[in-house]
């Protein structure tokens, strides 16, 4: 069972850096409006999408590649009374099943770090409306990882795990076409573990069947403990922040030079 499958099986909705406190902080910075149409890319069990629906009242599409997560997200939306605002479906962020210029805002939390970042951001760019925003909460490197620690990280979280330095995150989003790119709420990973744990305990959907799963899977606790120990030992290498950017208005096609325009007008005048 890889890291993504483990998170889906457990139903953890706030496995991203900073946990749900970081989500709330970032949403304040985003200032979403009721008329916005939001895409929650990699929605997991729907914790963030349902929270946005309740506090903002806007419409949200949540997508995840894992069917288990989508099933849990739909149950959460129904239980929390926001099914009229939130929809969930299985989809791949590399090939979003939506037309160009569909969304006002795209939020993502700790998915791009595991993926081909430029391809994901280019797809986000495509489905955003002009002036639309992307807001991606991701792990950030505070300094380059030594090779042994890089290998340990990949053993814990998967071979595609690749956090970037702050500047590299900004450059990648800019390379995808976004403007006004910045990092909001940058933080160190230090001393966040207790906060994240307390927030997970408040997630009723997670608590519903987690104790039984741990009891039936004796090796599960050791697996979780290994990942936790890696982060605790290497916290000073990692931080996190909200990577944001804005899709600009499409640039107008360059006008014909004055001399060429004059020639065309003269040519058609003679013909007629």
PDB file of C-alpha atoms in Angstrom:
ATOM      1  CA  UNK A   1       0.000   0.000   0.000  1.00  0.00           C
ATOM      2  CA  UNK A   2       1.634   3.284  -1.111  1.00  0.00           C
ATOM      3  CA  UNK A   3       1.276   6.588   0.734  1.00  0.00           C
ATOM      4  CA  UNK A   4      -1.706   7.818  -1.317  1.00  0.00           C
ATOM      5  CA  UNK A   5      -3.527   4.507  -0.887  1.00  0.00           C
ATOM      6  CA  UNK A   6      -2.806   4.532   2.834  1.00  0.00           C
ATOM      7  CA  UNK A   7      -4.231   8.035   3.278  1.00  0.00           C
ATOM      8  CA  UNK A   8      -7.317   7.118   1.248  1.00  0.00           C
ATOM      9  CA  UNK A   9      -7.878   3.886   3.144  1.00  0.00           C
ATOM     10  CA  UNK A  10      -7.630   5.679   6.482  1.00  0.00           C
ATOM     11  CA  UNK A  11      -9.806   8.547   5.242  1.00  0.00           C
ATOM     12  CA  UNK A  12      -7.446  11.257   6.469  1.00  0.00           C
ATOM     13  CA  UNK A  13      -8.603  14.638   5.173  1.00  0.00           C
ATOM     14  CA  UNK A  14      -5.886  16.913   6.605  1.00  0.00           C
ATOM     15  CA  UNK A  15      -2.636  15.118   5.847  1.00  0.00           C
ATOM     16  CA  UNK A  16      -1.189  18.242   4.218  1.00  0.00           C
ATOM     17  CA  UNK A  17       1.466  20.403   5.937  1.00  0.00           C
ATOM     18  CA  UNK A  18       0.016  22.477   8.738  1.00  0.00           C
ATOM     19  CA  UNK A  19      -3.174  20.413   8.837  1.00  0.00           C
ATOM     20  CA  UNK A  20      -6.556  22.100   8.930  1.00  0.00           C
ATOM     21  CA  UNK A  21      -5.287  25.213  10.780  1.00  0.00           C
ATOM     22  CA  UNK A  22      -3.235  26.014   7.665  1.00  0.00           C
ATOM     23  CA  UNK A  23      -6.345  25.498   5.517  1.00  0.00           C
ATOM     24  CA  UNK A  24      -8.327  28.027   7.554  1.00  0.00           C
ATOM     25  CA  UNK A  25      -5.476  30.523   7.498  1.00  0.00           C
ATOM     26  CA  UNK A  26      -5.103  30.233   3.741  1.00  0.00           C
ATOM     27  CA  UNK A  27      -8.814  30.614   3.072  1.00  0.00           C
ATOM     28  CA  UNK A  28      -8.782  33.897   4.975  1.00  0.00           C
ATOM     29  CA  UNK A  29      -5.999  35.105   2.681  1.00  0.00           C
ATOM     30  CA  UNK A  30      -7.888  33.966  -0.436  1.00  0.00           C
ATOM     31  CA  UNK A  31     -11.081  35.899   0.397  1.00  0.00           C
ATOM     32  CA  UNK A  32     -13.412  33.668  -1.595  1.00  0.00           C
ATOM     33  CA  UNK A  33     -16.804  35.049  -2.600  1.00  0.00           C
ATOM     34  CA  UNK A  34     -20.219  33.411  -2.786  1.00  0.00           C
ATOM     35  CA  UNK A  35     -20.319  33.836  -6.571  1.00  0.00           C
ATOM     36  CA  UNK A  36     -17.009  32.014  -7.098  1.00  0.00           C
ATOM     37  CA  UNK A  37     -16.912  28.575  -8.691  1.00  0.00           C
ATOM     38  CA  UNK A  38     -14.098  26.647  -6.996  1.00  0.00           C
ATOM     39  CA  UNK A  39     -12.234  23.505  -8.021  1.00  0.00           C
ATOM     40  CA  UNK A  40     -10.758  21.546  -5.113  1.00  0.00           C
ATOM     41  CA  UNK A  41      -8.081  19.482  -6.869  1.00  0.00           C
ATOM     42  CA  UNK A  42      -7.144  16.386  -4.898  1.00  0.00           C
ATOM     43  CA  UNK A  43     -10.061  16.921  -2.524  1.00  0.00           C
ATOM     44  CA  UNK A  44      -9.462  13.775  -0.463  1.00  0.00           C
ATOM     45  CA  UNK A  45     -12.341  13.069   1.880  1.00  0.00           C
ATOM     46  CA  UNK A  46     -13.886  16.490   1.200  1.00  0.00           C
ATOM     47  CA  UNK A  47     -12.947  18.245   4.425  1.00  0.00           C
ATOM     48  CA  UNK A  48     -11.780  21.491   2.803  1.00  0.00           C
ATOM     49  CA  UNK A  49     -14.517  21.578   0.141  1.00  0.00           C
ATOM     50  CA  UNK A  50     -17.303  21.148   2.687  1.00  0.00           C
ATOM     51  CA  UNK A  51     -15.769  23.749   4.972  1.00  0.00           C
ATOM     52  CA  UNK A  52     -15.600  26.276   2.116  1.00  0.00           C
ATOM     53  CA  UNK A  53     -19.239  25.576   1.259  1.00  0.00           C
ATOM     54  CA  UNK A  54     -20.316  26.216   4.830  1.00  0.00           C
ATOM     55  CA  UNK A  55     -18.368  29.413   5.454  1.00  0.00           C
ATOM     56  CA  UNK A  56     -18.532  30.994   1.980  1.00  0.00           C
ATOM     57  CA  UNK A  57     -21.615  29.503   0.346  1.00  0.00           C
ATOM     58  CA  UNK A  58     -20.046  29.154  -3.088  1.00  0.00           C
ATOM     59  CA  UNK A  59     -20.298  26.206  -5.466  1.00  0.00           C
ATOM     60  CA  UNK A  60     -17.417  23.745  -5.443  1.00  0.00           C
ATOM     61  CA  UNK A  61     -16.312  20.813  -7.569  1.00  0.00           C
ATOM     62  CA  UNK A  62     -14.071  18.400  -5.681  1.00  0.00           C
ATOM     63  CA  UNK A  63     -11.994  15.860  -7.591  1.00  0.00           C
ATOM     64  CA  UNK A  64      -9.731  13.030  -6.569  1.00  0.00           C
ATOM     65  CA  UNK A  65      -8.235  10.127  -8.476  1.00  0.00           C
ATOM     66  CA  UNK A  66      -9.064   7.691  -5.670  1.00  0.00           C
ATOM     67  CA  UNK A  67     -12.654   6.333  -5.645  1.00  0.00           C
ATOM     68  CA  UNK A  68     -12.467   5.650  -1.902  1.00  0.00           C
ATOM     69  CA  UNK A  69     -11.867   9.323  -1.199  1.00  0.00           C
ATOM     70  CA  UNK A  70     -14.729  10.420  -3.455  1.00  0.00           C
ATOM     71  CA  UNK A  71     -17.109   8.040  -1.691  1.00  0.00           C
ATOM     72  CA  UNK A  72     -16.086   9.453   1.694  1.00  0.00           C
ATOM     73  CA  UNK A  73     -16.366  13.034   0.411  1.00  0.00           C
ATOM     74  CA  UNK A  74     -19.934  12.490  -0.797  1.00  0.00           C
ATOM     75  CA  UNK A  75     -20.888  11.055   2.598  1.00  0.00           C
ATOM     76  CA  UNK A  76     -19.333  14.057   4.318  1.00  0.00           C
ATOM     77  CA  UNK A  77     -21.209  16.554   2.131  1.00  0.00           C
ATOM     78  CA  UNK A  78     -24.518  14.819   2.794  1.00  0.00           C
ATOM     79  CA  UNK A  79     -23.894  14.569   6.532  1.00  0.00           C
ATOM     80  CA  UNK A  80     -22.862  18.225   6.787  1.00  0.00           C
ATOM     81  CA  UNK A  81     -25.775  19.500   4.683  1.00  0.00           C
ATOM     82  CA  UNK A  82     -23.819  21.008   1.795  1.00  0.00           C
ATOM     83  CA  UNK A  83     -24.642  18.574  -1.018  1.00  0.00           C
ATOM     84  CA  UNK A  84     -26.493  21.372  -2.838  1.00  0.00           C
ATOM     85  CA  UNK A  85     -23.236  23.316  -3.117  1.00  0.00           C
ATOM     86  CA  UNK A  86     -20.535  20.651  -3.394  1.00  0.00           C
ATOM     87  CA  UNK A  87     -20.116  17.973  -6.056  1.00  0.00           C
ATOM     88  CA  UNK A  88     -17.440  15.293  -6.111  1.00  0.00           C
ATOM     89  CA  UNK A  89     -16.158  13.133  -8.940  1.00  0.00           C
ATOM     90  CA  UNK A  90     -13.192  10.987  -9.906  1.00  0.00           C
ATOM     91  CA  UNK A  91     -10.777  12.895 -12.136  1.00  0.00           C
ATOM     92  CA  UNK A  92      -7.082  13.143 -12.987  1.00  0.00           C
ATOM     93  CA  UNK A  93      -5.399  16.529 -12.505  1.00  0.00           C
ATOM     94  CA  UNK A  94      -3.259  15.878 -15.595  1.00  0.00           C
ATOM     95  CA  UNK A  95      -6.414  15.656 -17.745  1.00  0.00           C
ATOM     96  CA  UNK A  96      -9.216  17.661 -16.144  1.00  0.00           C
ATOM     97  CA  UNK A  97     -12.636  16.880 -17.697  1.00  0.00           C
ATOM     98  CA  UNK A  98     -13.666  20.536 -17.853  1.00  0.00           C
ATOM     99  CA  UNK A  99     -13.779  23.168 -20.553  1.00  0.00           C
ATOM    100  CA  UNK A 100     -11.333  26.034 -20.771  1.00  0.00           C
ATOM    101  CA  UNK A 101     -12.092  29.016 -18.517  1.00  0.00           C
ATOM    102  CA  UNK A 102     -14.453  27.143 -16.180  1.00  0.00           C
ATOM    103  CA  UNK A 103     -13.385  28.095 -12.624  1.00  0.00           C
ATOM    104  CA  UNK A 104     -12.718  31.266 -10.656  1.00  0.00           C
ATOM    105  CA  UNK A 105     -10.413  29.604  -8.128  1.00  0.00           C
ATOM    106  CA  UNK A 106      -8.488  26.335  -7.867  1.00  0.00           C
ATOM    107  CA  UNK A 107      -7.345  25.139  -4.454  1.00  0.00           C
ATOM    108  CA  UNK A 108      -4.990  22.225  -3.903  1.00  0.00           C
ATOM    109  CA  UNK A 109      -3.360  20.856  -0.773  1.00  0.00           C
ATOM    110  CA  UNK A 110      -0.251  18.694  -0.907  1.00  0.00           C
ATOM    111  CA  UNK A 111      -0.792  16.966  -4.246  1.00  0.00           C
ATOM    112  CA  UNK A 112       1.544  18.803  -6.611  1.00  0.00           C
ATOM    113  CA  UNK A 113       4.592  17.863  -4.537  1.00  0.00           C
ATOM    114  CA  UNK A 114       4.092  14.259  -5.701  1.00  0.00           C
ATOM    115  CA  UNK A 115       3.421  15.077  -9.377  1.00  0.00           C
ATOM    116  CA  UNK A 116       4.851  16.670 -12.527  1.00  0.00           C
ATOM    117  CA  UNK A 117       4.388  20.227 -11.344  1.00  0.00           C
ATOM    118  CA  UNK A 118       4.546  22.112 -14.647  1.00  0.00           C
ATOM    119  CA  UNK A 119       2.019  19.795 -16.326  1.00  0.00           C
ATOM    120  CA  UNK A 120      -0.397  20.125 -13.409  1.00  0.00           C
ATOM    121  CA  UNK A 121      -0.108  23.913 -13.310  1.00  0.00           C
ATOM    122  CA  UNK A 122      -0.616  24.183 -17.071  1.00  0.00           C
ATOM    123  CA  UNK A 123      -3.831  22.189 -16.752  1.00  0.00           C
ATOM    124  CA  UNK A 124      -4.942  24.407 -13.865  1.00  0.00           C
ATOM    125  CA  UNK A 125      -4.212  27.430 -16.071  1.00  0.00           C
ATOM    126  CA  UNK A 126      -6.365  26.029 -18.882  1.00  0.00           C
ATOM    127  CA  UNK A 127      -9.524  25.545 -16.819  1.00  0.00           C
ATOM    128  CA  UNK A 128      -9.249  28.822 -14.885  1.00  0.00           C
ATOM    129  CA  UNK A 129     -11.102  31.901 -16.103  1.00  0.00           C
ATOM    130  CA  UNK A 130      -9.069  35.034 -16.870  1.00  0.00           C
ATOM    131  CA  UNK A 131      -8.236  36.717 -13.546  1.00  0.00           C
ATOM    132  CA  UNK A 132      -8.822  33.334 -11.887  1.00  0.00           C
ATOM    133  CA  UNK A 133      -6.512  32.281  -9.057  1.00  0.00           C
ATOM    134  CA  UNK A 134      -4.647  29.117  -8.166  1.00  0.00           C
ATOM    135  CA  UNK A 135      -3.835  28.514  -4.492  1.00  0.00           C
ATOM    136  CA  UNK A 136      -1.684  25.468  -3.785  1.00  0.00           C
ATOM    137  CA  UNK A 137      -0.607  24.570  -0.239  1.00  0.00           C
ATOM    138  CA  UNK A 138       2.627  22.597  -0.550  1.00  0.00           C
ATOM    139  CA  UNK A 139       5.701  21.426   1.313  1.00  0.00           C
ATOM    140  CA  UNK A 140       8.752  23.597   0.658  1.00  0.00           C
ATOM    141  CA  UNK A 141      12.454  22.909   1.042  1.00  0.00           C
ATOM    142  CA  UNK A 142      14.272  25.396   3.239  1.00  0.00           C
ATOM    143  CA  UNK A 143      17.593  24.047   1.977  1.00  0.00           C
ATOM    144  CA  UNK A 144      18.760  21.316  -0.361  1.00  0.00           C
ATOM    145  CA  UNK A 145      18.273  17.751   0.891  1.00  0.00           C
ATOM    146  CA  UNK A 146      21.316  15.498   1.195  1.00  0.00           C
ATOM    147  CA  UNK A 147      20.911  12.406  -0.979  1.00  0.00           C
ATOM    148  CA  UNK A 148      20.450   9.938   1.962  1.00  0.00           C
ATOM    149  CA  UNK A 149      17.600  12.054   3.369  1.00  0.00           C
ATOM    150  CA  UNK A 150      16.057  12.371  -0.107  1.00  0.00           C
ATOM    151  CA  UNK A 151      16.014   8.576  -0.353  1.00  0.00           C
ATOM    152  CA  UNK A 152      14.482   8.215   3.108  1.00  0.00           C
ATOM    153  CA  UNK A 153      11.769  10.700   2.185  1.00  0.00           C
ATOM    154  CA  UNK A 154      10.913   8.747  -0.957  1.00  0.00           C
ATOM    155  CA  UNK A 155      10.767   5.504   1.045  1.00  0.00           C
ATOM    156  CA  UNK A 156       8.231   7.128   3.377  1.00  0.00           C
ATOM    157  CA  UNK A 157       6.091   9.085   0.910  1.00  0.00           C
ATOM    158  CA  UNK A 158       6.785   7.592  -2.533  1.00  0.00           C
ATOM    159  CA  UNK A 159       9.388   7.862  -5.273  1.00  0.00           C
ATOM    160  CA  UNK A 160       7.759  10.908  -6.901  1.00  0.00           C
ATOM    161  CA  UNK A 161       7.950  13.074  -3.770  1.00  0.00           C
ATOM    162  CA  UNK A 162       9.794  16.247  -4.760  1.00  0.00           C
ATOM    163  CA  UNK A 163       9.353  19.411  -2.663  1.00  0.00           C
ATOM    164  CA  UNK A 164      10.992  22.530  -4.098  1.00  0.00           C
ATOM    165  CA  UNK A 165      12.683  25.594  -2.706  1.00  0.00           C
ATOM    166  CA  UNK A 166      10.426  28.665  -2.423  1.00  0.00           C
ATOM    167  CA  UNK A 167      11.970  30.262  -5.503  1.00  0.00           C
ATOM    168  CA  UNK A 168      11.577  27.061  -7.524  1.00  0.00           C
ATOM    169  CA  UNK A 169       7.877  26.813  -6.688  1.00  0.00           C
ATOM    170  CA  UNK A 170       7.382  30.422  -7.787  1.00  0.00           C
ATOM    171  CA  UNK A 171       9.307  29.912 -11.019  1.00  0.00           C
ATOM    172  CA  UNK A 172       7.346  26.769 -11.909  1.00  0.00           C
ATOM    173  CA  UNK A 173       3.995  28.525 -11.500  1.00  0.00           C
ATOM    174  CA  UNK A 174       5.274  31.447 -13.574  1.00  0.00           C
ATOM    175  CA  UNK A 175       6.505  29.041 -16.281  1.00  0.00           C
ATOM    176  CA  UNK A 176       2.928  27.742 -16.568  1.00  0.00           C
ATOM    177  CA  UNK A 177       1.772  31.267 -17.483  1.00  0.00           C
ATOM    178  CA  UNK A 178       0.596  32.634 -14.133  1.00  0.00           C
ATOM    179  CA  UNK A 179       1.287  36.200 -13.051  1.00  0.00           C
ATOM    180  CA  UNK A 180       1.426  37.899  -9.640  1.00  0.00           C
ATOM    181  CA  UNK A 181       2.982  34.704  -8.285  1.00  0.00           C
ATOM    182  CA  UNK A 182       3.798  34.687  -4.585  1.00  0.00           C
ATOM    183  CA  UNK A 183       4.056  32.523  -1.472  1.00  0.00           C
ATOM    184  CA  UNK A 184       1.500  33.366   1.207  1.00  0.00           C
ATOM    185  CA  UNK A 185       1.717  32.292   4.856  1.00  0.00           C
ATOM    186  CA  UNK A 186       5.197  30.706   4.636  1.00  0.00           C
ATOM    187  CA  UNK A 187       5.929  28.694   7.762  1.00  0.00           C
ATOM    188  CA  UNK A 188       8.397  26.262   9.202  1.00  0.00           C
ATOM    189  CA  UNK A 189       7.337  22.668   9.826  1.00  0.00           C
ATOM    190  CA  UNK A 190       8.558  22.921  13.418  1.00  0.00           C
ATOM    191  CA  UNK A 191       6.110  22.289  16.239  1.00  0.00           C
ATOM    192  CA  UNK A 192       3.131  21.571  13.966  1.00  0.00           C
ATOM    193  CA  UNK A 193       2.653  17.869  14.738  1.00  0.00           C
ATOM    194  CA  UNK A 194       0.528  18.313  17.886  1.00  0.00           C
ATOM    195  CA  UNK A 195      -1.752  20.805  16.146  1.00  0.00           C
ATOM    196  CA  UNK A 196      -2.290  18.485  13.198  1.00  0.00           C
ATOM    197  CA  UNK A 197      -3.033  15.528  15.496  1.00  0.00           C
ATOM    198  CA  UNK A 198      -5.613  17.486  17.487  1.00  0.00           C
ATOM    199  CA  UNK A 199      -7.342  18.565  14.285  1.00  0.00           C
ATOM    200  CA  UNK A 200      -7.482  14.996  12.991  1.00  0.00           C
ATOM    201  CA  UNK A 201      -9.184  13.979  16.221  1.00  0.00           C
ATOM    202  CA  UNK A 202     -11.938  16.483  15.438  1.00  0.00           C
ATOM    203  CA  UNK A 203     -12.710  14.886  12.051  1.00  0.00           C
ATOM    204  CA  UNK A 204     -15.763  12.694  12.698  1.00  0.00           C
ATOM    205  CA  UNK A 205     -15.415  10.861   9.383  1.00  0.00           C
ATOM    206  CA  UNK A 206     -11.877   9.809  10.252  1.00  0.00           C
ATOM    207  CA  UNK A 207     -12.693   8.794  13.815  1.00  0.00           C
ATOM    208  CA  UNK A 208     -15.673   6.734  12.699  1.00  0.00           C
ATOM    209  CA  UNK A 209     -13.627   3.691  11.697  1.00  0.00           C
ATOM    210  CA  UNK A 210      -9.960   4.523  12.378  1.00  0.00           C
ATOM    211  CA  UNK A 211      -9.640   2.597  15.682  1.00  0.00           C
ATOM    212  CA  UNK A 212     -10.952  -0.595  14.079  1.00  0.00           C
ATOM    213  CA  UNK A 213      -8.614  -0.229  11.119  1.00  0.00           C
ATOM    214  CA  UNK A 214      -5.605   0.170  13.392  1.00  0.00           C
ATOM    215  CA  UNK A 215      -6.668  -2.865  15.405  1.00  0.00           C
ATOM    216  CA  UNK A 216      -7.081  -5.024  12.283  1.00  0.00           C
ATOM    217  CA  UNK A 217      -3.786  -3.877  10.733  1.00  0.00           C
ATOM    218  CA  UNK A 218      -1.021  -4.429  13.314  1.00  0.00           C
ATOM    219  CA  UNK A 219       1.649  -2.997  10.991  1.00  0.00           C
ATOM    220  CA  UNK A 220      -0.283   0.198  10.330  1.00  0.00           C
ATOM    221  CA  UNK A 221       0.861   2.005  13.453  1.00  0.00           C
ATOM    222  CA  UNK A 222       4.516   1.235  12.689  1.00  0.00           C
ATOM    223  CA  UNK A 223       4.078   2.576   9.161  1.00  0.00           C
ATOM    224  CA  UNK A 224       2.562   5.821  10.417  1.00  0.00           C
ATOM    225  CA  UNK A 225       5.187   6.092  13.135  1.00  0.00           C
ATOM    226  CA  UNK A 226       8.005   5.689  10.594  1.00  0.00           C
ATOM    227  CA  UNK A 227       6.699   8.605   8.537  1.00  0.00           C
ATOM    228  CA  UNK A 228       6.193  10.733  11.647  1.00  0.00           C
ATOM    229  CA  UNK A 229       9.707   9.979  12.899  1.00  0.00           C
ATOM    230  CA  UNK A 230      11.226  10.959   9.557  1.00  0.00           C
ATOM    231  CA  UNK A 231       9.553  14.371   9.648  1.00  0.00           C
ATOM    232  CA  UNK A 232      10.391  14.915  13.317  1.00  0.00           C
ATOM    233  CA  UNK A 233      14.059  14.125  12.714  1.00  0.00           C
ATOM    234  CA  UNK A 234      14.352  16.314   9.604  1.00  0.00           C
ATOM    235  CA  UNK A 235      11.978  19.191  10.321  1.00  0.00           C
ATOM    236  CA  UNK A 236      14.647  21.848   9.807  1.00  0.00           C
ATOM    237  CA  UNK A 237      14.781  20.988   6.084  1.00  0.00           C
ATOM    238  CA  UNK A 238      11.085  21.607   5.474  1.00  0.00           C
ATOM    239  CA  UNK A 239       8.534  24.369   5.517  1.00  0.00           C
ATOM    240  CA  UNK A 240       5.270  25.013   3.717  1.00  0.00           C
ATOM    241  CA  UNK A 241       3.340  27.814   2.149  1.00  0.00           C
ATOM    242  CA  UNK A 242       0.464  28.738  -0.136  1.00  0.00           C
ATOM    243  CA  UNK A 243       1.724  29.144  -3.702  1.00  0.00           C
ATOM    244  CA  UNK A 244      -0.599  31.547  -5.516  1.00  0.00           C
ATOM    245  CA  UNK A 245      -0.880  32.992  -9.001  1.00  0.00           C
ATOM    246  CA  UNK A 246      -3.372  34.741 -11.267  1.00  0.00           C
ATOM    247  CA  UNK A 247      -4.320  33.865 -14.842  1.00  0.00           C
ATOM    248  CA  UNK A 248      -3.994  37.020 -16.965  1.00  0.00           C
ATOM    249  CA  UNK A 249      -6.359  38.216 -19.653  1.00  0.00           C
ATOM    250  CA  UNK A 250      -5.528  36.663 -23.026  1.00  0.00           C
ATOM    251  CA  UNK A 251      -3.116  38.833 -24.920  1.00  0.00           C
ATOM    252  CA  UNK A 252      -4.596  40.402 -28.082  1.00  0.00           C
ATOM    253  CA  UNK A 253      -3.199  39.243 -31.380  1.00  0.00           C
ATOM    254  CA  UNK A 254      -0.533  41.631 -32.639  1.00  0.00           C
ATOM    255  CA  UNK A 255      -1.930  44.192 -35.078  1.00  0.00           C
ATOM    256  CA  UNK A 256      -0.575  44.375 -38.621  1.00  0.00           C
ATOM    257  CA  UNK A 257       2.068  46.976 -39.080  1.00  0.00           C
ATOM    258  CA  UNK A 258       0.899  50.288 -40.447  1.00  0.00           C
ATOM    259  CA  UNK A 259       2.581  49.826 -43.833  1.00  0.00           C
ATOM    260  CA  UNK A 260       1.047  46.391 -44.364  1.00  0.00           C
ATOM    261  CA  UNK A 261      -2.414  47.653 -43.413  1.00  0.00           C
ATOM    262  CA  UNK A 262      -2.066  50.483 -45.887  1.00  0.00           C
ATOM    263  CA  UNK A 263      -1.053  48.063 -48.678  1.00  0.00           C
ATOM    264  CA  UNK A 264      -4.080  45.840 -48.017  1.00  0.00           C
ATOM    265  CA  UNK A 265      -6.449  48.817 -48.102  1.00  0.00           C
ATOM    266  CA  UNK A 266      -4.914  50.024 -51.378  1.00  0.00           C
ATOM    267  CA  UNK A 267      -5.048  46.539 -52.937  1.00  0.00           C
ATOM    268  CA  UNK A 268      -8.702  45.959 -52.161  1.00  0.00           C
ATOM    269  CA  UNK A 269      -9.587  49.499 -53.221  1.00  0.00           C
ATOM    270  CA  UNK A 270      -8.071  48.857 -56.685  1.00  0.00           C
ATOM    271  CA  UNK A 271      -9.855  45.504 -56.995  1.00  0.00           C
ATOM    272  CA  UNK A 272     -13.189  47.119 -56.349  1.00  0.00           C
TER     273      UNK A 272
END
